[in-house]
Coordinates of C-alpha atoms and ligand atoms in Angstrom, one line a residue:
X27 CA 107.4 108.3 85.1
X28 CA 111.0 109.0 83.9
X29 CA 113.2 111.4 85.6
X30 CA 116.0 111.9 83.2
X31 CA 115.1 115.0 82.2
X32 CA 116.4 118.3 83.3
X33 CA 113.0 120.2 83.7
X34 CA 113.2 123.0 86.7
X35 CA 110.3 122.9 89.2
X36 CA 109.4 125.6 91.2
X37 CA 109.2 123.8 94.7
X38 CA 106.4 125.9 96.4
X39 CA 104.3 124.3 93.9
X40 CA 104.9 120.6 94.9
X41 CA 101.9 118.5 96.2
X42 CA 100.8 115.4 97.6
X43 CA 98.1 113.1 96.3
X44 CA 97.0 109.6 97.7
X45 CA 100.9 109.2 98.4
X46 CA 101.8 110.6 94.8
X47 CA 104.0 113.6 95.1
X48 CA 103.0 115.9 91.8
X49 CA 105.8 118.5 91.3
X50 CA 103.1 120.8 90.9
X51 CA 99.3 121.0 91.3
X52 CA 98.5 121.6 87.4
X53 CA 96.5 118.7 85.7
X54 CA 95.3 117.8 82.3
X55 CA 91.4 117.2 82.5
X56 CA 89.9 114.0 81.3
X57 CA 88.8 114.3 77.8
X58 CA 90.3 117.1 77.1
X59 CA 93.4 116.2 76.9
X60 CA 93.6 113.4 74.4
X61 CA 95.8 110.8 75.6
X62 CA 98.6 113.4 76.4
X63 CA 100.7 112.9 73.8
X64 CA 98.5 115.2 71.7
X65 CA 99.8 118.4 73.7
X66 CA 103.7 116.8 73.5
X67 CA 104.1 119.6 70.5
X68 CA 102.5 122.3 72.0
X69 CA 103.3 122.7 75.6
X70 CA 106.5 121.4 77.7
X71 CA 105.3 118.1 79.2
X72 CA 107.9 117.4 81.3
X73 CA 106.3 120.6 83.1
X74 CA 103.2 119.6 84.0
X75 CA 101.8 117.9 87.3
X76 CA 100.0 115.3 85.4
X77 CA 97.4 114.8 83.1
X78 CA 93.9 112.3 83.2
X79 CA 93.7 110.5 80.1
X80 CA 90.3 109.9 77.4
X81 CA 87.9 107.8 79.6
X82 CA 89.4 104.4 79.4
X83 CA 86.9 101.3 78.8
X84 CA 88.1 97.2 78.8
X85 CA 87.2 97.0 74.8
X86 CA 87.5 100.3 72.2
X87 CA 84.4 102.5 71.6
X88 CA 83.5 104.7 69.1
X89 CA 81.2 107.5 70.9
X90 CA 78.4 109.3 69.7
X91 CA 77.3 110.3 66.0
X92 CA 78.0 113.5 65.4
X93 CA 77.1 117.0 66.0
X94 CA 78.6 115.8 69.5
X95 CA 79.7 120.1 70.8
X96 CA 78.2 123.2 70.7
X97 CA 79.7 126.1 71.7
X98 CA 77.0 128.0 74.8
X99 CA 77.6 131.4 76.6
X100 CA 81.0 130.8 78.8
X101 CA 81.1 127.3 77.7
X102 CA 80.5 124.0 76.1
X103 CA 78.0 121.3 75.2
X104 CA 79.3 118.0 74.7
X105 CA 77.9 114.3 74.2
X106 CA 81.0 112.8 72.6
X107 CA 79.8 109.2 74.3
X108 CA 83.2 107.7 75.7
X109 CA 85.1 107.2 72.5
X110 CA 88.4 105.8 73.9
X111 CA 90.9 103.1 71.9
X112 CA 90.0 101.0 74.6
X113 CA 92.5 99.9 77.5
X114 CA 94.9 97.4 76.1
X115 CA 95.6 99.5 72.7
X116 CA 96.3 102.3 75.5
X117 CA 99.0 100.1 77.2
X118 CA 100.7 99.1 73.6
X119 CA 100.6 102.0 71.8
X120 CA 100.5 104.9 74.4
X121 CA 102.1 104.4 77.4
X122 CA 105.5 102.9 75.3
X123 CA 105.7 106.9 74.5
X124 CA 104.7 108.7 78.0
X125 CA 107.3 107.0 79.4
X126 CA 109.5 109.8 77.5
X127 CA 108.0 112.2 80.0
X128 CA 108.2 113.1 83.1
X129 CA 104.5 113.7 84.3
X130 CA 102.3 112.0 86.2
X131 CA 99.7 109.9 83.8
X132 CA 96.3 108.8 85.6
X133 CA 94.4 106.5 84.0
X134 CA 90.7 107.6 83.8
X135 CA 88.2 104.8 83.8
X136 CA 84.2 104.0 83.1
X137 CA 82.3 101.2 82.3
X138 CA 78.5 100.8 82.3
X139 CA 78.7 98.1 85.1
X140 CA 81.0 97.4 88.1
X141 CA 82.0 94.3 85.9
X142 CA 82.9 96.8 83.2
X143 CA 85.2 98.6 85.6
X144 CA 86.9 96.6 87.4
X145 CA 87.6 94.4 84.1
X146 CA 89.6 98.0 82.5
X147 CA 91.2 98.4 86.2
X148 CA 92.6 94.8 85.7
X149 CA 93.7 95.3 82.1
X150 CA 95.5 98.7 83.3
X151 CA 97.4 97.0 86.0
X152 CA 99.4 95.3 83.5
X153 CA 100.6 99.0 82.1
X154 CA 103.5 100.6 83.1
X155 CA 103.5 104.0 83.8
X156 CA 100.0 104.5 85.2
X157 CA 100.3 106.7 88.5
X158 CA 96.6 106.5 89.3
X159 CA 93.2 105.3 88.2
X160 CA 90.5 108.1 88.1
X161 CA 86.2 106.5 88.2
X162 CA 84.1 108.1 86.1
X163 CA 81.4 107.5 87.9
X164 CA 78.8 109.8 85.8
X165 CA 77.8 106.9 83.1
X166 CA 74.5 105.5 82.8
X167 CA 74.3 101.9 84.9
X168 CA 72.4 99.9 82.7
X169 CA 72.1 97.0 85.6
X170 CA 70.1 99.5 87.7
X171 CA 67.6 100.7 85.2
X172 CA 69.7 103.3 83.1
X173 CA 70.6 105.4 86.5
X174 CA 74.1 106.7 87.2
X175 CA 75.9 104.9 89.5
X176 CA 77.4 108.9 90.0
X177 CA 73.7 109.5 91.4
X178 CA 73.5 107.4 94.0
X179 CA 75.6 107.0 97.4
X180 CA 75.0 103.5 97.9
X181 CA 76.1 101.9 94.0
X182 CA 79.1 104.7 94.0
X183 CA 80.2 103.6 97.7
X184 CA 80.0 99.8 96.2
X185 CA 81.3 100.4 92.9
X186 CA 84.5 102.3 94.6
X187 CA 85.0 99.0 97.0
X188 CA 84.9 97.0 94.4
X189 CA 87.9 99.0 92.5
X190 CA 89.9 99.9 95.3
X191 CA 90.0 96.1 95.9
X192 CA 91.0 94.9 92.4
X193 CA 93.5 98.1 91.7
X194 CA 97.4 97.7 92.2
X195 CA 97.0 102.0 92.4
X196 CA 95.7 104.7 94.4
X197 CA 92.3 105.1 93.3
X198 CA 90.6 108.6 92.8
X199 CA 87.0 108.8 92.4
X200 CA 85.2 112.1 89.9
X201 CA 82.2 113.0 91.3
X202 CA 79.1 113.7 89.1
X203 CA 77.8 117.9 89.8
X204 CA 74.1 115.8 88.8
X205 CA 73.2 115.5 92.4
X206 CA 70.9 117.7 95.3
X207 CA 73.8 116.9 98.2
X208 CA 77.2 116.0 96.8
X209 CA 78.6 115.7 100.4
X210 CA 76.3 112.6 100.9
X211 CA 78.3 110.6 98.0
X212 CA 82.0 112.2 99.1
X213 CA 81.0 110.4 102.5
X214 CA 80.2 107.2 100.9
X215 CA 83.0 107.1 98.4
X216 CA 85.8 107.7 100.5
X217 CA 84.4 105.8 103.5
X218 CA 84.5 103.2 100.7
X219 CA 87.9 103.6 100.3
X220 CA 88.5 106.1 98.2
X221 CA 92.1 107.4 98.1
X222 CA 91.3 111.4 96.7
X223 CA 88.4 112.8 94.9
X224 CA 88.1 114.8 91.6
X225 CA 85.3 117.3 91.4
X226 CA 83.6 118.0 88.8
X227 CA 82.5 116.3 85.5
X228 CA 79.8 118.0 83.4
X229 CA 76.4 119.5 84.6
X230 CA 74.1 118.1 82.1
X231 CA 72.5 120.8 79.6
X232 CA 70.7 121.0 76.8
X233 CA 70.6 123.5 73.7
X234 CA 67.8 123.8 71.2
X235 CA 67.6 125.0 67.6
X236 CA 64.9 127.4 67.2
X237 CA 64.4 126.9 63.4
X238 CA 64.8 123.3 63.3
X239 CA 63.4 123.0 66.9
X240 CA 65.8 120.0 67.4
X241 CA 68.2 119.4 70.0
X242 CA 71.7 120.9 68.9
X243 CA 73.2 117.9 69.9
X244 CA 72.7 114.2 68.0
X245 CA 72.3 112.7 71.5
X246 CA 69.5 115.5 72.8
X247 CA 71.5 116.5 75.9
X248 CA 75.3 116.8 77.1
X249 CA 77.2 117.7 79.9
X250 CA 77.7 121.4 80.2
X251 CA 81.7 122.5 80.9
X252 CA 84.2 125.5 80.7
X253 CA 84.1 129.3 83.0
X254 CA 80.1 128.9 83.2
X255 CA 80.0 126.1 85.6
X256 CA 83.0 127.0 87.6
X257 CA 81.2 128.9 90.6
X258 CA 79.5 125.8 90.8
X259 CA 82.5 123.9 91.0
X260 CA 84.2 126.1 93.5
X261 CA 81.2 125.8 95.9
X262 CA 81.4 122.4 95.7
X263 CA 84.6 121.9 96.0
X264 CA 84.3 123.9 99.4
X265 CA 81.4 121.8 100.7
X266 CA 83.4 118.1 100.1
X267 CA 86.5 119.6 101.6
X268 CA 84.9 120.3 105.1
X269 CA 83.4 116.5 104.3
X270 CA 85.7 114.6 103.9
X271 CA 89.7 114.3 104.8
X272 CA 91.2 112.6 101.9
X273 CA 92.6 115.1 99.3
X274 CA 90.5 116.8 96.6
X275 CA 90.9 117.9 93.0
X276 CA 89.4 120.6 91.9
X277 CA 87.9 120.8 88.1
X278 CA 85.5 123.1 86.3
X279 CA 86.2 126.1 84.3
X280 CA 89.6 126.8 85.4
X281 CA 91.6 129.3 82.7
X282 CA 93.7 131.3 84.3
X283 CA 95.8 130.9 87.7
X284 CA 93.5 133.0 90.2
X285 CA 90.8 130.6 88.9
X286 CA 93.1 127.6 89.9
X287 CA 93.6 129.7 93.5
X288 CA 89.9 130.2 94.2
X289 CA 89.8 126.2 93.8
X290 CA 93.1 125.8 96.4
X291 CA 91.6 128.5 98.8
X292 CA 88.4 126.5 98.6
X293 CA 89.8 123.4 99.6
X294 CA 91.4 122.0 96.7
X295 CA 95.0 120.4 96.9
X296 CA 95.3 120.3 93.1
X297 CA 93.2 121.5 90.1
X298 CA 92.0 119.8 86.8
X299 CA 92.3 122.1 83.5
X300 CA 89.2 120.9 80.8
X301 CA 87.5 123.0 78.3
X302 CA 90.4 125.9 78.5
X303 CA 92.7 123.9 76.5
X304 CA 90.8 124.0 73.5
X305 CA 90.8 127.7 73.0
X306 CA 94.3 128.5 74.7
X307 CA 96.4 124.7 73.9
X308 CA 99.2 126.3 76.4
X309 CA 96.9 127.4 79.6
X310 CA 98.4 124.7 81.5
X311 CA 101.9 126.1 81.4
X312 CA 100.4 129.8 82.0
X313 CA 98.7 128.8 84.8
X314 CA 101.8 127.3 86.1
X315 CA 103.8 130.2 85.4
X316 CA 100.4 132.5 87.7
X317 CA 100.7 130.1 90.2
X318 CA 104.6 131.0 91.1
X319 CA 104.1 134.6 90.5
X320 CA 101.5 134.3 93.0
X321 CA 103.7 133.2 95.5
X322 CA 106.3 135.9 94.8
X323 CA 103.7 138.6 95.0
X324 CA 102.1 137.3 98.2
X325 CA 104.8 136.3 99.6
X326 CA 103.9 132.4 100.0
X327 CA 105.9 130.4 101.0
X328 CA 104.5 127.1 99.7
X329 CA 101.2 126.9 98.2
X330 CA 100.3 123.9 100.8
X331 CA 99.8 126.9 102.9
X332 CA 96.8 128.0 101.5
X333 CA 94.9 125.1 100.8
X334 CA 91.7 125.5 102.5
X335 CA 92.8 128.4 103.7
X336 CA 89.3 130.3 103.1
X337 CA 88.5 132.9 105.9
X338 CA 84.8 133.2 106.0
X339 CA 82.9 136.3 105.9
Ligands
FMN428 C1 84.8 117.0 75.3 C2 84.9 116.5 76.7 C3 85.1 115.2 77.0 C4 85.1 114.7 78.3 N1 85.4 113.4 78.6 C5 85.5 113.0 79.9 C6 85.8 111.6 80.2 O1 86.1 110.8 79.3 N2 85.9 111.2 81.5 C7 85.7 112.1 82.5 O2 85.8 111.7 83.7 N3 85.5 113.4 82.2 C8 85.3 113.9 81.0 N4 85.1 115.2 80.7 C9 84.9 116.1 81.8 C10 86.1 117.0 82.1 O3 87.2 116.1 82.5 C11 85.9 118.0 83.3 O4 85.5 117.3 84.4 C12 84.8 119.0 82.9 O5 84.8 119.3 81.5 C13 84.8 120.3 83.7 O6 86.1 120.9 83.6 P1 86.3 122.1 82.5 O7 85.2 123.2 82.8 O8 87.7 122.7 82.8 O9 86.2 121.5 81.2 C14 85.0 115.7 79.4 C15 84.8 117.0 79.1 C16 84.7 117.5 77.8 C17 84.5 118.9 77.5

């Protein structure tokens, strides 16, 4: 992270993750946001509290064949697979040009075994310029039988052992919406070790062609995103934070600042922008902009004050 840039931050807006002071609570979502340098044109970098790159595997992969989105009510489809340039190409050819900025980059991670993991953790550690490592931990586990490790307490608990162990970087773990109790994995992962969680990936979904009767989608199903899912997200979001202790991200369907407050209020100490950026490239920098008027207009003195600050009914 370079900080030879003259970029103004409102200070209300700073937080702290896993040790990692963001100069404001506004991230890039995983996926979404290419591998940053993508938005460098269209919004103000330097600005932004971070950004979670393209799910990051130890060799390059090319995804899914195609159609990989549809569009649904509030939302989007998508099986893109995890396309990514794979984690070395990421330190050459990428991280030489973040360094120009001064956000924090976190290095988002999946494999389809522990071994797969931990061997892109120990590529990564090499880069400069990582912050953090973010687990996807929503991919099929081919070792247990096609499951997700993101399903089950007991293989995300020892998959996020395993990585805290090998990483030189706080580690946050994304937790998979896929599940009946989500509190039961929070426990497990961050009694694991976990440094902060993100929350959440996709729900999965499915859309069908009446006329054809296929799936929309080459791959049958995907994981469902965008302002649909986000009560979803808020509510969990609300149930981790009176969980667990260590310090949550909120992500799911967030497009405008009060969006990014119901998150905070629920629990959240920072917030995750996905799907939003592909119909409105510059949300980030207007939710930024939202979340300092906020604080004029309510009178807030820093935004650390209303972090779980819900009042029940
Ligand atoms: C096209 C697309 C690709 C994604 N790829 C990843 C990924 O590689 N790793 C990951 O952890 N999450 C990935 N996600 C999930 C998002 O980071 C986010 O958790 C989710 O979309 C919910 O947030 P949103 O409603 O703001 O999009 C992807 C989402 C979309 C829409």
């Amino acid at each position: 992270m370079s900080t030879s840039n003259a970029t103004t931050h409102d200070p209300r807006l700073a937080v702290e993750i896993a040790g990692i002071r963001f100069n404001n609570p506004v991230i890039g979502a995983s996926g979404t946001f290419g591998y940053g340098l993508e938005f460098a044109e269209l919004i103000d970098l330097n600005r932004l509290g971070g950004f979670s790159t393209k799910g990051l595997s130890a060799r390059p992969l090319p995804g899914n064949p195609p159609p990989r989105i549809v569009e649904t009510h509030g939302g989007m489809l998508n099986a893109i697979g995890l396309q990514n340039i794979g984690a070395r190409a990421f330190i050459a050819e990428k991280l030489p040009l973040l360094a120009r900025y001064d956000t924090h980059v976190i290095a988002n991670v999946f494999g389809y075994s522990d071994e797969d993991y931990i061997e892109a953790i120990t590529i990564l550690n090499d880069g400069e310029g990582i912050s953090a490592y973010e687990l996807n931990i929503s991919c099929p586990n081919v070792k247990e039988g096609g499951i997700v490790i993101g399903n089950s307490p007991t293989a995300a608990a020892r998959l996020t052992e395993k990585a805290k162990r090998a990483s030189s970087r706080p580690l946050i773990v994304k937790l998979s919406p896929n599940v009946t109790d989500i509190t039961l994995l929070a426990r497990a992962i961050v009694e694991a070790g976990a440094d902060s969680l993100s929350l959440i990936n996709t729900l999965v979904g499915m859309s069908i062609d009446v006329n054809t009767r296929r799936p929309r989608l080459n791959y049958g199903t995907g994981g469902l995103s965008g302002p649909a899912i986000r009560p979803i997200a808020v509510r969990m979001v609300y149930e981790v934070a009176n969980a667990v202790r260590v310090p949550l991200i909120g992500i799911g369907g967030i497009a405008s600042s009060m969006d990014a407050l119901e998150f905070i209020i629920a629990g959240a100490t920072a917030v995750q922008i996905g799907t939003a950026n592909y119909y409105d490239p510059r949300v980030t920098m207007k939710v930024l902009d939202g979340l300092s008027e906020h604080c004029d207009r309510a009178g807030i003195a820093h935004l650390n004050d209303l972090i779980g600050s819900i009042v029940k009914r």
